[in-house]
Amino acid sequence: MRRTTVRIDETLLNEAKAYAARSGRSLNSVMEDALRQLLNRSTEVAERPRVELITSTARPGFRLDIQERLDAGEKLEHIGYDLDDQERIQEGRHAAR
């Protein structure tokens, strides 16, 4: 095997040496594994299918009826309680049918 000189940041090299010592491995095996992982990761990223993100056309903010109540000085917490109560009443009507 041919020897190659590589310059590595001293702090990084010391961290790698400490990691190798803690895990009972040679510095060489730790560095080889790190390079393999880096190369495999770049291959995996290139092979991933493109993801289409769904975007909303909704405008940011609250529903108009809620915004009007907020503008009138009501607290969002109280409006939320009212909405929960309305939902329970509607569920009760559906269950009674």
JSON list of C-alpha atoms in Angstrom, two decimals:
[
{"chain": "A", "resi": 1, "resn": "MET", "atom": "CA", "xyz": [0.00, 0.00, 0.00]},
{"chain": "A", "resi": 2, "resn": "ARG", "atom": "CA", "xyz": [1.30, 3.42, -0.94]},
{"chain": "A", "resi": 3, "resn": "ARG", "atom": "CA", "xyz": [1.71, 6.02, 1.80]},
{"chain": "A", "resi": 4, "resn": "THR", "atom": "CA", "xyz": [0.07, 9.39, 1.34]},
{"chain": "A", "resi": 5, "resn": "THR", "atom": "CA", "xyz": [0.62, 12.48, 3.42]},
{"chain": "A", "resi": 6, "resn": "VAL", "atom": "CA", "xyz": [-2.57, 14.15, 4.60]},
{"chain": "A", "resi": 7, "resn": "ARG", "atom": "CA", "xyz": [-2.80, 17.35, 6.60]},
{"chain": "A", "resi": 8, "resn": "ILE", "atom": "CA", "xyz": [-5.56, 17.37, 9.23]},
{"chain": "A", "resi": 9, "resn": "ASP", "atom": "CA", "xyz": [-6.54, 20.09, 11.65]},
{"chain": "A", "resi": 10, "resn": "GLU", "atom": "CA", "xyz": [-4.77, 19.33, 14.94]},
{"chain": "A", "resi": 11, "resn": "THR", "atom": "CA", "xyz": [-7.90, 19.68, 17.07]},
{"chain": "A", "resi": 12, "resn": "LEU", "atom": "CA", "xyz": [-9.84, 17.33, 14.80]},
{"chain": "A", "resi": 13, "resn": "LEU", "atom": "CA", "xyz": [-6.97, 14.84, 14.81]},
{"chain": "A", "resi": 14, "resn": "ASN", "atom": "CA", "xyz": [-6.83, 14.90, 18.62]},
{"chain": "A", "resi": 15, "resn": "GLU", "atom": "CA", "xyz": [-10.59, 14.28, 18.80]},
{"chain": "A", "resi": 16, "resn": "ALA", "atom": "CA", "xyz": [-10.24, 11.37, 16.38]},
{"chain": "A", "resi": 17, "resn": "LYS", "atom": "CA", "xyz": [-7.38, 9.90, 18.42]},
{"chain": "A", "resi": 18, "resn": "ALA", "atom": "CA", "xyz": [-9.41, 10.18, 21.62]},
{"chain": "A", "resi": 19, "resn": "TYR", "atom": "CA", "xyz": [-12.41, 8.56, 19.93]},
{"chain": "A", "resi": 20, "resn": "ALA", "atom": "CA", "xyz": [-10.24, 5.71, 18.64]},
{"chain": "A", "resi": 21, "resn": "ALA", "atom": "CA", "xyz": [-8.76, 5.15, 22.11]},
{"chain": "A", "resi": 22, "resn": "ARG", "atom": "CA", "xyz": [-12.21, 5.17, 23.78]},
{"chain": "A", "resi": 23, "resn": "SER", "atom": "CA", "xyz": [-13.58, 2.65, 21.31]},
{"chain": "A", "resi": 24, "resn": "GLY", "atom": "CA", "xyz": [-10.48, 0.44, 21.31]},
{"chain": "A", "resi": 25, "resn": "ARG", "atom": "CA", "xyz": [-9.77, 0.98, 17.63]},
{"chain": "A", "resi": 26, "resn": "SER", "atom": "CA", "xyz": [-6.86, 2.25, 15.62]},
{"chain": "A", "resi": 27, "resn": "LEU", "atom": "CA", "xyz": [-6.87, 5.81, 14.36]},
{"chain": "A", "resi": 28, "resn": "ASN", "atom": "CA", "xyz": [-6.57, 4.43, 10.83]},
{"chain": "A", "resi": 29, "resn": "SER", "atom": "CA", "xyz": [-9.77, 2.33, 11.13]},
{"chain": "A", "resi": 30, "resn": "VAL", "atom": "CA", "xyz": [-11.71, 5.28, 12.57]},
{"chain": "A", "resi": 31, "resn": "MET", "atom": "CA", "xyz": [-10.63, 7.54, 9.71]},
{"chain": "A", "resi": 32, "resn": "GLU", "atom": "CA", "xyz": [-11.40, 4.88, 7.08]},
{"chain": "A", "resi": 33, "resn": "ASP", "atom": "CA", "xyz": [-14.89, 4.37, 8.53]},
{"chain": "A", "resi": 34, "resn": "ALA", "atom": "CA", "xyz": [-15.52, 8.12, 8.59]},
{"chain": "A", "resi": 35, "resn": "LEU", "atom": "CA", "xyz": [-14.50, 8.44, 4.94]},
{"chain": "A", "resi": 36, "resn": "ARG", "atom": "CA", "xyz": [-16.66, 5.46, 3.94]},
{"chain": "A", "resi": 37, "resn": "GLN", "atom": "CA", "xyz": [-19.68, 6.97, 5.69]},
{"chain": "A", "resi": 38, "resn": "LEU", "atom": "CA", "xyz": [-19.11, 10.32, 4.00]},
{"chain": "A", "resi": 39, "resn": "LEU", "atom": "CA", "xyz": [-18.83, 8.74, 0.56]},
{"chain": "A", "resi": 40, "resn": "ASN", "atom": "CA", "xyz": [-21.85, 6.47, 1.10]},
{"chain": "A", "resi": 41, "resn": "ARG", "atom": "CA", "xyz": [-23.94, 9.38, 2.34]},
{"chain": "A", "resi": 42, "resn": "SER", "atom": "CA", "xyz": [-23.19, 11.46, -0.74]},
{"chain": "A", "resi": 43, "resn": "THR", "atom": "CA", "xyz": [-24.21, 8.51, -2.96]},
{"chain": "A", "resi": 44, "resn": "GLU", "atom": "CA", "xyz": [-27.45, 8.01, -1.00]},
{"chain": "A", "resi": 45, "resn": "VAL", "atom": "CA", "xyz": [-28.36, 11.68, -1.35]},
{"chain": "A", "resi": 46, "resn": "ALA", "atom": "CA", "xyz": [-27.81, 11.56, -5.11]},
{"chain": "A", "resi": 47, "resn": "GLU", "atom": "CA", "xyz": [-30.08, 8.48, -5.42]},
{"chain": "A", "resi": 48, "resn": "ARG", "atom": "CA", "xyz": [-33.02, 9.85, -3.41]},
{"chain": "A", "resi": 49, "resn": "PRO", "atom": "CA", "xyz": [-36.21, 10.53, -5.36]},
{"chain": "A", "resi": 50, "resn": "ARG", "atom": "CA", "xyz": [-37.35, 14.11, -5.62]},
{"chain": "A", "resi": 51, "resn": "VAL", "atom": "CA", "xyz": [-40.03, 15.08, -3.11]},
{"chain": "A", "resi": 52, "resn": "GLU", "atom": "CA", "xyz": [-42.90, 17.36, -4.11]},
{"chain": "A", "resi": 53, "resn": "LEU", "atom": "CA", "xyz": [-44.06, 19.51, -1.24]},
{"chain": "A", "resi": 54, "resn": "ILE", "atom": "CA", "xyz": [-47.70, 20.44, -1.05]},
{"chain": "A", "resi": 55, "resn": "THR", "atom": "CA", "xyz": [-48.21, 24.14, -0.52]},
{"chain": "A", "resi": 56, "resn": "SER", "atom": "CA", "xyz": [-51.29, 25.88, 0.76]},
{"chain": "A", "resi": 57, "resn": "THR", "atom": "CA", "xyz": [-53.04, 28.75, -0.93]},
{"chain": "A", "resi": 58, "resn": "ALA", "atom": "CA", "xyz": [-54.61, 29.81, 2.38]},
{"chain": "A", "resi": 59, "resn": "ARG", "atom": "CA", "xyz": [-53.84, 33.26, 3.65]},
{"chain": "A", "resi": 60, "resn": "PRO", "atom": "CA", "xyz": [-52.05, 33.44, 7.00]},
{"chain": "A", "resi": 61, "resn": "GLY", "atom": "CA", "xyz": [-54.07, 34.46, 10.03]},
{"chain": "A", "resi": 62, "resn": "PHE", "atom": "CA", "xyz": [-57.30, 33.51, 11.73]},
{"chain": "A", "resi": 63, "resn": "ARG", "atom": "CA", "xyz": [-60.70, 32.83, 10.23]},
{"chain": "A", "resi": 64, "resn": "LEU", "atom": "CA", "xyz": [-62.65, 36.06, 9.75]},
{"chain": "A", "resi": 65, "resn": "ASP", "atom": "CA", "xyz": [-65.11, 35.35, 12.60]},
{"chain": "A", "resi": 66, "resn": "ILE", "atom": "CA", "xyz": [-62.27, 34.62, 15.01]},
{"chain": "A", "resi": 67, "resn": "GLN", "atom": "CA", "xyz": [-60.27, 37.67, 13.90]},
{"chain": "A", "resi": 68, "resn": "GLU", "atom": "CA", "xyz": [-63.31, 39.90, 14.49]},
{"chain": "A", "resi": 69, "resn": "ARG", "atom": "CA", "xyz": [-63.60, 38.58, 18.05]},
{"chain": "A", "resi": 70, "resn": "LEU", "atom": "CA", "xyz": [-59.89, 39.13, 18.63]},
{"chain": "A", "resi": 71, "resn": "ASP", "atom": "CA", "xyz": [-60.18, 42.66, 17.28]},
{"chain": "A", "resi": 72, "resn": "ALA", "atom": "CA", "xyz": [-63.05, 43.24, 19.73]},
{"chain": "A", "resi": 73, "resn": "GLY", "atom": "CA", "xyz": [-60.69, 42.40, 22.59]},
{"chain": "A", "resi": 74, "resn": "GLU", "atom": "CA", "xyz": [-61.56, 38.77, 23.35]},
{"chain": "A", "resi": 75, "resn": "LYS", "atom": "CA", "xyz": [-58.75, 36.46, 24.33]},
{"chain": "A", "resi": 76, "resn": "LEU", "atom": "CA", "xyz": [-57.89, 33.61, 21.98]},
{"chain": "A", "resi": 77, "resn": "GLU", "atom": "CA", "xyz": [-58.09, 31.20, 24.90]},
{"chain": "A", "resi": 78, "resn": "HIS", "atom": "CA", "xyz": [-61.77, 32.12, 25.50]},
{"chain": "A", "resi": 79, "resn": "ILE", "atom": "CA", "xyz": [-62.61, 31.87, 21.81]},
{"chain": "A", "resi": 80, "resn": "GLY", "atom": "CA", "xyz": [-61.02, 28.42, 21.80]},
{"chain": "A", "resi": 81, "resn": "TYR", "atom": "CA", "xyz": [-63.23, 27.31, 24.69]},
{"chain": "A", "resi": 82, "resn": "ASP", "atom": "CA", "xyz": [-66.31, 28.54, 22.81]},
{"chain": "A", "resi": 83, "resn": "LEU", "atom": "CA", "xyz": [-65.26, 26.61, 19.70]},
{"chain": "A", "resi": 84, "resn": "ASP", "atom": "CA", "xyz": [-64.72, 23.45, 21.78]},
{"chain": "A", "resi": 85, "resn": "ASP", "atom": "CA", "xyz": [-68.18, 23.88, 23.33]},
{"chain": "A", "resi": 86, "resn": "GLN", "atom": "CA", "xyz": [-69.78, 24.35, 19.90]},
{"chain": "A", "resi": 87, "resn": "GLU", "atom": "CA", "xyz": [-68.05, 21.22, 18.64]},
{"chain": "A", "resi": 88, "resn": "ARG", "atom": "CA", "xyz": [-69.32, 19.17, 21.61]},
{"chain": "A", "resi": 89, "resn": "ILE", "atom": "CA", "xyz": [-72.87, 20.45, 21.06]},
{"chain": "A", "resi": 90, "resn": "GLN", "atom": "CA", "xyz": [-72.73, 19.46, 17.40]},
{"chain": "A", "resi": 91, "resn": "GLU", "atom": "CA", "xyz": [-71.35, 16.01, 18.25]},
{"chain": "A", "resi": 92, "resn": "GLY", "atom": "CA", "xyz": [-74.20, 15.57, 20.73]},
{"chain": "A", "resi": 93, "resn": "ARG", "atom": "CA", "xyz": [-76.77, 16.44, 18.04]},
{"chain": "A", "resi": 94, "resn": "HIS", "atom": "CA", "xyz": [-75.26, 13.91, 15.64]},
{"chain": "A", "resi": 95, "resn": "ALA", "atom": "CA", "xyz": [-75.21, 11.21, 18.31]},
{"chain": "A", "resi": 96, "resn": "ALA", "atom": "CA", "xyz": [-78.88, 11.85, 19.18]},
{"chain": "A", "resi": 97, "resn": "ARG", "atom": "CA", "xyz": [-80.04, 11.15, 15.62]}
]
